Coordinates of C-alpha atoms in Angstrom, one line a residue:
M815 CA 42.9 -27.0 -160.1
E816 CA 46.3 -28.0 -161.8
P817 CA 45.4 -29.6 -164.5
M818 CA 46.4 -33.5 -165.0
Y819 CA 49.7 -34.1 -166.3
E820 CA 49.5 -33.4 -170.3
D821 CA 50.1 -36.8 -171.6
G822 CA 46.8 -37.5 -171.0
T823 CA 47.0 -40.7 -168.9
G824 CA 44.5 -39.5 -166.1
L825 CA 48.2 -39.1 -164.0
L826 CA 48.5 -36.7 -161.4
T827 CA 51.9 -34.3 -160.6
I828 CA 52.8 -34.3 -156.7
G829 CA 51.0 -30.5 -156.5
A830 CA 47.5 -31.3 -158.2
L831 CA 47.8 -34.2 -155.7
A832 CA 48.0 -32.0 -153.0
R833 CA 45.8 -29.4 -154.2
L834 CA 43.2 -32.2 -154.6
T835 CA 43.5 -33.4 -151.1
G836 CA 44.7 -30.4 -149.3
V837 CA 48.6 -32.4 -148.0
P838 CA 51.3 -30.1 -148.2
V839 CA 53.8 -31.5 -151.6
K840 CA 56.5 -31.9 -148.2
T841 CA 54.5 -34.4 -146.5
I842 CA 53.6 -36.3 -149.9
R843 CA 56.9 -36.6 -150.5
N844 CA 58.1 -38.1 -147.5
W845 CA 55.7 -40.2 -147.2
S846 CA 56.5 -41.5 -150.8
D847 CA 59.9 -41.6 -149.6
Q848 CA 58.4 -44.2 -146.4
D849 CA 57.2 -46.1 -149.6
L850 CA 53.3 -45.2 -148.6
L851 CA 52.6 -43.2 -151.7
P852 CA 55.0 -44.8 -154.2
P853 CA 54.3 -42.8 -157.6
A854 CA 53.4 -44.3 -160.4
A855 CA 55.5 -43.0 -162.7
R856 CA 57.7 -40.5 -163.6
T857 CA 58.1 -37.3 -166.1
P858 CA 60.8 -37.2 -168.7
A859 CA 62.4 -34.6 -166.0
G860 CA 62.1 -37.0 -163.0
Y861 CA 59.2 -35.4 -161.5
R862 CA 56.4 -38.3 -159.7
L863 CA 53.4 -39.2 -161.2
Y864 CA 50.2 -40.5 -159.3
G865 CA 47.4 -42.7 -160.7
P866 CA 44.5 -42.2 -160.2
E867 CA 43.8 -44.2 -157.3
S868 CA 46.8 -42.2 -154.9
P869 CA 43.5 -39.6 -153.3
A870 CA 42.1 -42.7 -151.9
R871 CA 45.5 -44.2 -150.5
L872 CA 46.5 -40.5 -149.2
E873 CA 43.1 -40.1 -147.0
I874 CA 44.2 -43.8 -145.6
V875 CA 47.3 -42.9 -144.5
R876 CA 46.5 -39.2 -143.3
S877 CA 43.5 -40.7 -141.4
L878 CA 45.7 -42.9 -139.6
R879 CA 48.6 -40.3 -139.2
D880 CA 45.8 -38.5 -137.2
L881 CA 44.7 -41.4 -135.5
G882 CA 48.9 -41.6 -134.1
I883 CA 49.4 -44.7 -135.9
G884 CA 53.0 -44.9 -136.7
L885 CA 54.6 -45.5 -140.9
A886 CA 56.0 -48.1 -140.2
A887 CA 52.7 -49.8 -139.1
I888 CA 50.9 -47.5 -141.7
R889 CA 53.1 -49.5 -144.2
S890 CA 52.4 -53.1 -143.0
V891 CA 48.3 -51.9 -143.5
L892 CA 49.1 -50.8 -147.1
H893 CA 51.1 -53.4 -147.8
R894 CA 48.3 -56.0 -146.5
E895 CA 50.6 -57.9 -143.8
R896 CA 48.5 -56.1 -141.3
T897 CA 44.6 -55.2 -141.0
V898 CA 43.4 -52.3 -140.3
A899 CA 41.5 -53.9 -137.1
E900 CA 44.6 -55.4 -135.6
T901 CA 46.6 -52.0 -136.2
A902 CA 44.1 -50.1 -135.0
R903 CA 43.9 -53.1 -131.5
Q904 CA 47.8 -51.8 -131.1
G905 CA 47.6 -48.7 -131.7
A906 CA 44.6 -48.1 -128.6
D907 CA 46.4 -49.8 -126.5
A908 CA 49.5 -48.5 -127.4
L909 CA 47.3 -45.3 -126.4
D910 CA 46.4 -46.7 -123.1
A911 CA 49.7 -46.5 -122.1
Q912 CA 50.4 -43.2 -123.0
I913 CA 47.4 -41.7 -120.9
R914 CA 47.8 -44.0 -118.2
A915 CA 51.3 -42.3 -117.8
L916 CA 49.9 -38.7 -118.6
R917 CA 47.3 -39.5 -115.9
L918 CA 50.2 -40.3 -113.3
R919 CA 52.1 -37.1 -114.6
R920 CA 49.5 -34.9 -113.6
A921 CA 49.2 -36.5 -110.6
V922 CA 52.4 -35.7 -109.4
L923 CA 52.7 -32.6 -110.2
R924 CA 49.5 -32.5 -108.6
A925 CA 50.5 -34.0 -106.1
V926 CA 53.8 -31.7 -105.9
A927 CA 51.8 -28.2 -105.6
L928 CA 50.2 -29.2 -103.3
R929 CA 52.3 -30.4 -101.1
G930 CA 54.3 -27.5 -101.3
S931 CA 57.3 -29.8 -102.4
T932 CA 60.8 -28.5 -102.2
P933 CA 63.5 -28.9 -104.5
E934 CA 64.6 -31.7 -102.8
E935 CA 61.5 -33.4 -102.7
L936 CA 61.0 -33.7 -106.9
P937 CA 63.4 -36.3 -107.4
H938 CA 61.4 -38.6 -105.5
M939 CA 58.3 -37.8 -106.7
T940 CA 59.5 -38.0 -110.5
E941 CA 60.3 -41.1 -109.7
L942 CA 57.5 -42.5 -109.5
A943 CA 56.3 -41.1 -112.8
R944 CA 58.9 -42.9 -114.4
L945 CA 58.3 -46.1 -113.0
S946 CA 56.1 -48.7 -115.1
D947 CA 53.3 -50.9 -113.3
R948 CA 55.8 -54.1 -113.6
E949 CA 58.9 -51.9 -112.1
R950 CA 56.5 -51.2 -109.4
R951 CA 55.4 -54.7 -109.1
R952 CA 59.6 -55.8 -109.4
I953 CA 60.1 -53.5 -106.4
I954 CA 57.4 -55.6 -104.1
T955 CA 58.6 -59.1 -105.5
D956 CA 62.9 -58.5 -104.4
L957 CA 61.7 -56.9 -101.3
V958 CA 59.7 -60.7 -100.4
E959 CA 62.2 -62.6 -102.0
D960 CA 65.1 -61.1 -99.9
A961 CA 63.2 -61.3 -96.8
L962 CA 62.1 -64.1 -97.2
G963 CA 65.1 -65.4 -98.9
N964 CA 64.9 -69.5 -98.1
V965 CA 62.3 -69.9 -94.9
P966 CA 59.7 -72.7 -96.1
A967 CA 56.5 -70.4 -95.9
P968 CA 54.7 -70.6 -99.5
D969 CA 51.1 -69.7 -97.9
Y970 CA 52.7 -66.8 -97.2
R971 CA 54.9 -65.8 -99.3
S972 CA 52.2 -66.3 -101.7
G973 CA 49.9 -63.9 -99.7
L974 CA 52.5 -61.6 -99.8
L975 CA 53.4 -61.7 -103.7
A976 CA 49.7 -61.6 -104.4
A977 CA 49.5 -58.0 -103.2
V978 CA 50.4 -56.1 -106.2
P979 CA 50.7 -52.4 -105.4
D980 CA 49.4 -51.4 -109.1
L981 CA 48.5 -47.2 -108.9
P982 CA 45.3 -46.8 -110.9
D983 CA 44.9 -45.0 -114.2
D984 CA 44.1 -41.6 -112.2
P985 CA 45.7 -41.5 -108.9
T986 CA 45.3 -38.9 -105.9
P987 CA 47.3 -37.4 -104.3
E988 CA 47.1 -39.5 -101.6
Q989 CA 47.7 -42.2 -103.4
L990 CA 50.7 -41.1 -104.6
D991 CA 52.3 -40.1 -101.2
A992 CA 51.2 -43.3 -100.1
W993 CA 53.0 -44.8 -102.8
R994 CA 56.2 -42.5 -101.7
E995 CA 56.3 -44.0 -98.4
L996 CA 55.8 -47.2 -99.6
S997 CA 58.6 -47.4 -101.5
A998 CA 60.8 -45.8 -98.0
L999 CA 59.7 -48.5 -96.1
V1000 CA 60.0 -51.2 -98.9
R1001 CA 64.0 -50.6 -98.5
A1002 CA 63.9 -50.6 -94.5
P1003 CA 65.7 -53.1 -92.9
E1004 CA 63.0 -53.3 -89.6
L1005 CA 60.1 -54.2 -92.3
R1006 CA 62.0 -56.9 -93.8
A1007 CA 62.9 -58.5 -90.5
A1008 CA 60.1 -58.3 -89.6
L1009 CA 58.3 -60.0 -92.2
R1010 CA 61.4 -62.5 -91.6
R1011 CA 59.8 -63.3 -88.7
L1012 CA 56.3 -64.1 -89.6
A1013 CA 57.5 -66.4 -92.4
E1014 CA 59.5 -68.2 -89.9
Y1015 CA 56.1 -68.5 -87.5
S1016 CA 53.9 -69.6 -90.0
A1017 CA 57.5 -72.1 -91.1
R1018 CA 57.1 -73.7 -87.9
T1019 CA 53.3 -74.1 -87.2
T1020 CA 52.4 -74.9 -91.0
P1021 CA 52.5 -79.0 -91.1
A1022 CA 55.2 -80.1 -92.5
E1023 CA 54.2 -81.6 -96.5
D1024 CA 54.7 -85.2 -95.5
E1025 CA 53.0 -85.1 -92.4
P1026 CA 49.5 -86.0 -92.1
R1027 CA 46.6 -83.8 -92.2
P1028 CA 43.5 -83.6 -89.5
A1029 CA 40.7 -86.5 -90.8
A1030 CA 38.8 -83.2 -90.5
E1031 CA 40.3 -81.8 -93.8
T1032 CA 38.2 -83.2 -96.3
A1033 CA 37.2 -80.6 -98.6
P1034 CA 39.4 -79.5 -101.4
A1035 CA 42.7 -78.1 -100.6
A1036 CA 42.0 -74.5 -102.3
Q1037 CA 38.2 -74.3 -100.7
E1038 CA 39.5 -75.4 -97.2
Q1039 CA 42.3 -72.7 -97.4
T1040 CA 39.5 -70.2 -98.4
A1041 CA 37.1 -71.3 -95.5
Q1042 CA 40.0 -71.1 -93.0
Q1043 CA 41.2 -67.4 -94.0
Q1044 CA 37.3 -66.2 -93.3
A1045 CA 37.8 -67.9 -90.1
A1046 CA 40.7 -66.4 -89.2
V1047 CA 39.1 -62.6 -90.7
R1048 CA 36.3 -63.1 -88.7
V1049 CA 37.9 -64.3 -85.4
A1050 CA 40.3 -61.5 -85.8
E1051 CA 37.1 -59.0 -85.9
L1052 CA 35.4 -60.7 -83.2
M1053 CA 38.7 -59.7 -81.5
R1054 CA 39.0 -56.3 -82.2
E1055 CA 34.8 -55.7 -81.2
R1056 CA 35.9 -57.6 -77.8
G1057 CA 39.0 -55.4 -77.2
E1058 CA 37.4 -51.7 -78.4
A1059 CA 34.4 -52.6 -75.8
A1060 CA 36.3 -53.8 -73.3
V1061 CA 38.7 -50.5 -73.3
A1062 CA 35.4 -48.2 -73.6
A1063 CA 34.1 -50.0 -70.3
G1064 CA 37.2 -49.4 -68.6
L1065 CA 37.5 -53.3 -68.3
A1066 CA 41.4 -53.7 -67.1
P1067 CA 42.4 -56.6 -69.0
D1068 CA 44.0 -58.7 -65.7
S1069 CA 40.6 -57.9 -63.8
P1070 CA 38.5 -61.1 -63.1
A1071 CA 35.5 -60.2 -66.1
A1072 CA 38.4 -60.2 -68.3
E1073 CA 38.5 -64.1 -68.2
P1074 CA 34.8 -64.7 -69.6
V1075 CA 36.4 -62.3 -72.5
V1076 CA 39.3 -64.1 -72.8
A1077 CA 37.2 -67.7 -73.1
E1078 CA 35.3 -66.6 -75.7
L1079 CA 37.3 -65.4 -77.6
V1080 CA 39.9 -68.4 -77.4
A1081 CA 36.9 -70.7 -78.1
A1082 CA 36.2 -68.5 -81.5
W1083 CA 40.2 -68.9 -82.7
I1084 CA 40.4 -73.5 -81.9
P1085 CA 38.8 -74.0 -84.8
T1086 CA 40.7 -72.1 -86.9
Q1087 CA 43.8 -73.5 -86.1
A1088 CA 43.2 -77.5 -87.8
G1089 CA 45.2 -76.9 -90.5
T1090 CA 48.4 -76.6 -88.5
A1091 CA 51.0 -77.7 -86.5
D1092 CA 49.4 -80.1 -83.2
P1093 CA 46.6 -77.9 -83.5
P1094 CA 44.8 -77.0 -79.7
A1095 CA 41.9 -79.5 -79.5
E1096 CA 40.4 -77.1 -76.7
D1097 CA 40.9 -74.5 -74.6
G1098 CA 44.2 -74.3 -71.6
P1099 CA 46.6 -73.1 -70.8
G1100 CA 48.1 -74.6 -74.2
A1101 CA 45.7 -72.6 -76.3
R1102 CA 45.9 -69.5 -74.6
G1103 CA 49.7 -69.5 -75.0
R1104 CA 49.6 -70.6 -78.5
L1105 CA 47.1 -67.9 -79.0
L1106 CA 49.3 -64.8 -77.2
E1107 CA 52.5 -66.0 -79.5
Q1108 CA 50.1 -65.9 -82.2
L1109 CA 49.8 -62.2 -81.0
E1110 CA 52.9 -61.3 -80.1
T1111 CA 54.1 -62.0 -82.8
A1112 CA 51.9 -60.4 -85.2
A1113 CA 52.6 -56.8 -83.7
E1114 CA 54.9 -55.8 -86.0
P1115 CA 54.5 -51.9 -86.2
A1116 CA 56.1 -51.7 -89.2
V1117 CA 54.1 -54.8 -91.1
E1118 CA 51.0 -53.0 -89.9
R1119 CA 52.1 -49.6 -91.8
Y1120 CA 53.2 -51.8 -95.2
W1121 CA 49.4 -53.1 -95.3
Q1122 CA 47.7 -49.9 -94.6
L1123 CA 50.1 -48.1 -97.1
L1124 CA 49.2 -50.7 -99.6
C1125 CA 45.4 -50.4 -99.7
T1126 CA 45.5 -46.7 -99.6
V1127 CA 47.7 -47.3 -103.0
T1128 CA 45.6 -49.3 -104.8
G1129 CA 42.0 -47.8 -103.4
R1130 CA 41.5 -50.9 -101.1
P1131 CA 39.6 -50.1 -97.6
A1132 CA 42.2 -50.0 -94.6
P1133 CA 42.4 -52.6 -92.5
P1134 CA 40.8 -52.0 -89.1
R1135 CA 44.0 -50.6 -86.9
W1136 CA 44.4 -53.4 -84.3
G1137 CA 47.0 -51.0 -81.9
T1138 CA 44.2 -50.8 -79.4
A1139 CA 42.5 -53.8 -79.5
G1140 CA 45.7 -55.8 -79.7
A1141 CA 47.6 -54.2 -77.0
W1142 CA 44.0 -55.6 -74.3
T1143 CA 44.1 -58.6 -75.5
T1144 CA 47.4 -59.2 -75.5
A1145 CA 47.5 -58.3 -72.2
A1146 CA 44.1 -60.5 -71.0
L1147 CA 45.7 -63.6 -72.2
R1148 CA 49.1 -63.2 -70.7
A1149 CA 47.2 -62.0 -67.3
H1150 CA 44.7 -65.3 -67.6
L1151 CA 46.8 -68.2 -68.7
R1152 CA 44.5 -70.7 -67.2
P1153 CA 40.8 -70.6 -67.4
Y1154 CA 39.1 -70.0 -63.9
E1155 CA 34.9 -68.8 -63.5
L1156 CA 34.2 -65.6 -63.2
D1157 CA 32.7 -64.8 -59.5
R1158 CA 29.7 -62.2 -60.5
S1159 CA 29.0 -62.0 -57.3
A1160 CA 31.0 -58.5 -57.0
F1161 CA 28.9 -56.8 -59.8
A1162 CA 26.0 -57.5 -57.3
S1163 CA 27.5 -55.6 -54.4
A1164 CA 27.7 -51.9 -54.9
D1165 CA 24.8 -50.3 -54.0
P1166 CA 24.2 -47.0 -55.6
D1167 CA 24.1 -44.6 -53.2
R1168 CA 27.1 -46.0 -51.2
V1169 CA 29.4 -45.6 -54.0
L1170 CA 28.6 -42.7 -54.8
H1171 CA 28.6 -40.7 -51.3
A1172 CA 32.1 -42.9 -51.3
C1173 CA 33.1 -41.3 -54.4
T1174 CA 32.3 -38.0 -53.1
Q1175 CA 34.1 -38.3 -50.3
V1176 CA 37.5 -39.8 -51.8
I1177 CA 37.2 -36.6 -54.4
R1178 CA 36.8 -33.9 -51.8
D1179 CA 39.9 -35.6 -49.5
V1180 CA 41.9 -36.0 -52.9
G1181 CA 41.1 -32.6 -54.8
A1182 CA 42.9 -31.1 -51.1
L1183 CA 45.7 -32.9 -51.6
V1184 CA 45.9 -31.7 -55.1
A1185 CA 45.3 -28.4 -55.1
A1186 CA 48.4 -28.3 -52.6
V1187 CA 50.3 -29.2 -54.6
R1188 CA 53.1 -26.7 -55.7
P1189 CA 54.7 -26.4 -59.2
E1190 CA 57.8 -27.4 -57.9
D1191 CA 56.4 -30.7 -56.9
L1192 CA 55.4 -31.9 -60.1
D1193 CA 58.4 -33.7 -60.9
L1194 CA 58.9 -35.6 -57.9
P1195 CA 58.5 -39.1 -58.1
T1196 CA 56.5 -41.0 -56.9
P1197 CA 55.1 -45.1 -56.2
C1198 CA 53.5 -45.5 -59.1
A1199 CA 57.2 -46.5 -61.2
G1200 CA 58.4 -44.6 -63.8
W1201 CA 55.5 -42.0 -63.0
T1202 CA 56.3 -38.2 -62.1
V1203 CA 53.7 -36.0 -60.1
R1204 CA 52.7 -34.6 -63.0
Q1205 CA 52.5 -37.5 -65.1
L1206 CA 50.2 -39.6 -61.3
L1207 CA 48.0 -36.1 -62.0
D1208 CA 47.6 -36.3 -66.0
H1209 CA 46.3 -40.1 -65.7
M1210 CA 44.0 -38.8 -62.4
V1211 CA 42.1 -36.7 -64.8
W1212 CA 42.4 -39.1 -67.4
E1213 CA 40.1 -41.9 -64.8
N1214 CA 37.9 -38.9 -64.4
L1215 CA 37.3 -38.1 -67.7
M1216 CA 37.3 -41.7 -69.3
A1217 CA 34.6 -42.8 -66.9
A1218 CA 31.9 -39.8 -67.4
S1219 CA 32.6 -40.4 -71.7
V1220 CA 32.0 -44.1 -70.4
A1221 CA 28.7 -43.1 -69.0
E1222 CA 28.0 -40.7 -71.7
G1223 CA 28.3 -43.5 -74.2
T1224 CA 31.0 -41.9 -75.9
P1225 CA 34.2 -43.4 -74.7
R1226 CA 37.7 -41.4 -75.0
D1227 CA 40.8 -42.8 -76.5
D1228 CA 42.9 -40.2 -76.0
L1229 CA 44.6 -42.1 -73.2
T1230 CA 48.2 -40.8 -74.1
A1231 CA 46.7 -37.1 -74.6
D1232 CA 48.5 -34.0 -72.2
H1233 CA 45.2 -33.8 -69.9
L1234 CA 46.1 -31.9 -67.3
G1235 CA 47.7 -28.5 -69.6
A1236 CA 49.5 -25.6 -67.5
D1237 CA 46.8 -25.7 -64.2
H1238 CA 46.5 -29.1 -62.2
R1239 CA 44.3 -27.9 -59.8
A1240 CA 41.7 -26.4 -62.0
A1241 CA 42.1 -29.7 -64.8
F1242 CA 41.6 -32.4 -61.5
E1243 CA 38.2 -29.8 -59.9
D1244 CA 37.3 -29.5 -63.9
S1245 CA 37.4 -33.5 -64.2
A1246 CA 36.4 -34.6 -61.2
R1247 CA 32.9 -32.1 -61.2
A1248 CA 32.3 -33.2 -64.8
A1249 CA 32.2 -36.6 -63.7
L1250 CA 30.1 -36.7 -60.4
A1251 CA 28.0 -34.7 -62.5
V1252 CA 27.3 -37.5 -65.0
F1253 CA 26.9 -40.1 -62.7
T1254 CA 24.3 -38.6 -61.3
G1255 CA 22.6 -37.2 -64.2
S1256 CA 23.2 -39.8 -66.3
G1257 CA 21.1 -42.9 -64.7
M1258 CA 24.6 -44.3 -64.7
L1259 CA 24.5 -45.9 -61.7
H1260 CA 21.8 -47.9 -62.9
R1261 CA 22.9 -48.8 -66.0
T1262 CA 24.9 -51.8 -67.1
F1263 CA 27.8 -51.7 -69.4
G1264 CA 29.4 -53.5 -71.7
P1265 CA 29.6 -57.0 -72.9
Y1266 CA 29.1 -58.9 -69.6
E1267 CA 27.0 -56.1 -68.2
A1268 CA 28.9 -54.6 -65.5
P1269 CA 27.1 -52.5 -63.7
G1270 CA 27.0 -49.1 -63.2
A1271 CA 27.7 -48.4 -59.8
M1272 CA 30.2 -50.9 -59.7
L1273 CA 32.1 -49.5 -63.0
V1274 CA 32.0 -45.6 -60.4
Q1275 CA 33.2 -47.9 -57.9
Q1276 CA 36.9 -48.8 -59.5
V1277 CA 37.0 -45.3 -60.3
V1278 CA 36.7 -44.7 -56.6
V1279 CA 38.9 -47.5 -55.9
E1280 CA 41.4 -45.7 -58.7
L1281 CA 41.1 -42.5 -56.6
L1282 CA 41.6 -43.3 -53.4
A1283 CA 44.5 -45.9 -54.5
H1284 CA 46.1 -42.9 -56.6
G1285 CA 45.8 -40.1 -54.0
W1286 CA 47.6 -42.1 -51.5
D1287 CA 50.3 -42.5 -54.2
L1288 CA 50.7 -38.3 -54.6
A1289 CA 50.6 -38.4 -50.5
R1290 CA 53.5 -40.8 -50.2
A1291 CA 55.5 -38.8 -53.0
T1292 CA 54.5 -35.0 -51.4
G1293 CA 54.9 -35.7 -47.7
A1294 CA 51.1 -35.6 -47.1
P1295 CA 49.3 -37.9 -44.8
T1296 CA 47.8 -40.5 -46.4
G1297 CA 44.7 -41.2 -43.9
L1298 CA 42.4 -39.8 -47.1
A1299 CA 38.9 -40.5 -46.4
P1300 CA 38.5 -41.9 -43.2
G1301 CA 35.1 -42.5 -43.8
V1302 CA 34.9 -44.4 -46.2
A1303 CA 38.1 -45.9 -46.9
E1304 CA 37.1 -49.2 -44.8
E1305 CA 33.8 -49.9 -47.3
T1306 CA 36.4 -48.7 -50.6
L1307 CA 39.1 -51.8 -49.6
A1308 CA 36.4 -53.9 -49.3
A1309 CA 35.5 -53.3 -52.7
A1310 CA 38.6 -53.3 -54.1
R1311 CA 39.1 -57.3 -52.6
R1312 CA 36.1 -58.1 -54.2
I1313 CA 36.3 -56.3 -57.6
Y1314 CA 40.5 -57.6 -58.1
G1315 CA 40.2 -60.1 -55.3
A1316 CA 40.8 -63.0 -58.3
A1317 CA 43.1 -60.5 -60.7
P1318 CA 46.4 -61.9 -61.6
R1319 CA 49.4 -60.0 -60.3
T1320 CA 51.6 -60.4 -63.5
E1321 CA 54.8 -58.3 -64.6
G1322 CA 53.3 -54.9 -66.6
G1323 CA 49.7 -55.6 -65.4
S1324 CA 47.7 -53.4 -63.2
F1325 CA 48.6 -54.5 -60.0
A1326 CA 52.0 -55.8 -58.6
P1327 CA 51.7 -59.0 -55.6
E1328 CA 50.1 -58.1 -52.5
R1329 CA 52.7 -56.2 -49.6
P1330 CA 51.5 -56.5 -45.8
A1331 CA 50.8 -53.8 -44.2
P1332 CA 52.3 -52.9 -40.6
P1333 CA 50.3 -53.6 -37.2
G1334 CA 47.2 -50.6 -37.0
A1335 CA 47.4 -49.3 -40.5
H1336 CA 44.4 -47.2 -41.8
A1337 CA 42.8 -48.5 -44.2
T1338 CA 43.9 -46.5 -47.1
D1339 CA 47.4 -47.7 -46.0
R1340 CA 46.1 -51.3 -46.2
L1341 CA 44.6 -50.7 -49.7
A1342 CA 47.8 -49.2 -51.0
A1343 CA 49.4 -52.6 -49.4
F1344 CA 46.6 -54.4 -51.4
L1345 CA 47.2 -53.3 -54.5
G1346 CA 51.0 -54.0 -54.3
R1347 CA 52.7 -50.3 -53.2
D1348 CA 54.7 -50.5 -50.0
P1349 CA 52.9 -48.7 -46.9
A1350 CA 56.0 -49.1 -44.7

């Protein structure tokens, strides 16, 4: 080792200190210039000399630098302006921020690799990596303030602002994709307009501060609001369950059998309105109209997508999709604005053997009509408004498939898919054969379905009515005779009157108002007239 300075004071030259500690001379000189390791003295020639405590001080500086602590912070520690613990805490916080940023960059790079992003997409991905948590929150804050403006809806506003889209430390590619879509959605005028409509509805239906609150509202405000929110969530879940069950059971929203479902939902919903302006007290046209208005107001696809993306970004469970159940519930309310008692006599009138016989006869005659349809006929219009022959056939095939799936306990949800394919004859034959096989082999005719235990025989009877009515539509569209299934048409018409006699005839519903049938019309023409077709 290089000797100490030769004056006998025990001072170390910079070279001796470097050899003793393993720190390069250049580094020691730099730290000395930064006032981290001041020399104890200088030689007559001006060289630095360091005292015996310098090795220990140098180790402190090196240790803090190895941990990523900046020179200014180290100087504060050495000068007793800040403790090591404080410096370590601040250093750890800074490292946390850097780690989060690095993880986000890594996630962005992985997402770019997985997506096969184009050069044009890359700036959007890197923009995300540059945003801080505060900047991401600011995007949502700006959205809410711009969309709601001065609308007096404090609860709705605070609910939106509370849902902050904080990305996790190590986001998945799916979360990054959701954030990219969300950041584009918040700039869309459709979302802002939808949020404003919902806020305006909230402002209209929330009591003003100077309005008296209902006497039953005795709990503290925060607890009461939480309880009402929880009750609203339970009612929404009930609506979703009942709506999906009704769709699965093939229950038309404007059929009489839908009335008990509507009554149950309205009864569950009324207590959740206690904190609103002029809350309904009982089931009736006023309450049903109010609930219908709520559902129609809330049917904002952009807002639903906003919440789904927000949940994906933050890793929270996404809310259940409301589309199918919401459409059914809204249609059912629109059709049943006034309560009435369900006549269950139709439930007991379907004889399984006669129903199966009628089904076989109707499928035979309608199948012959379908087989006669030429490719050039597929674009012809039909009595079903807006449907071509092809669309009508696709619907008939889907009804067969849907009925079979209900019998098997796995209801289909692919109404909008193409069920016809390139061969309409084979598609109908296959679906009809499958339906008959399930009707006879699954015990469906002797079981009950849905929350109101509708007999399986009646559900098959509904299929018979629908097939015969649509067979009439097809015959009229193609110029074929409409006197289908003469042996069972009369009893099918009687079944339609039992099942659908009390069904509301509403705009956009299953049935138009009944038409008069000409004198001497056969049963299939009279069935078409009963269901709103013009047999003249």
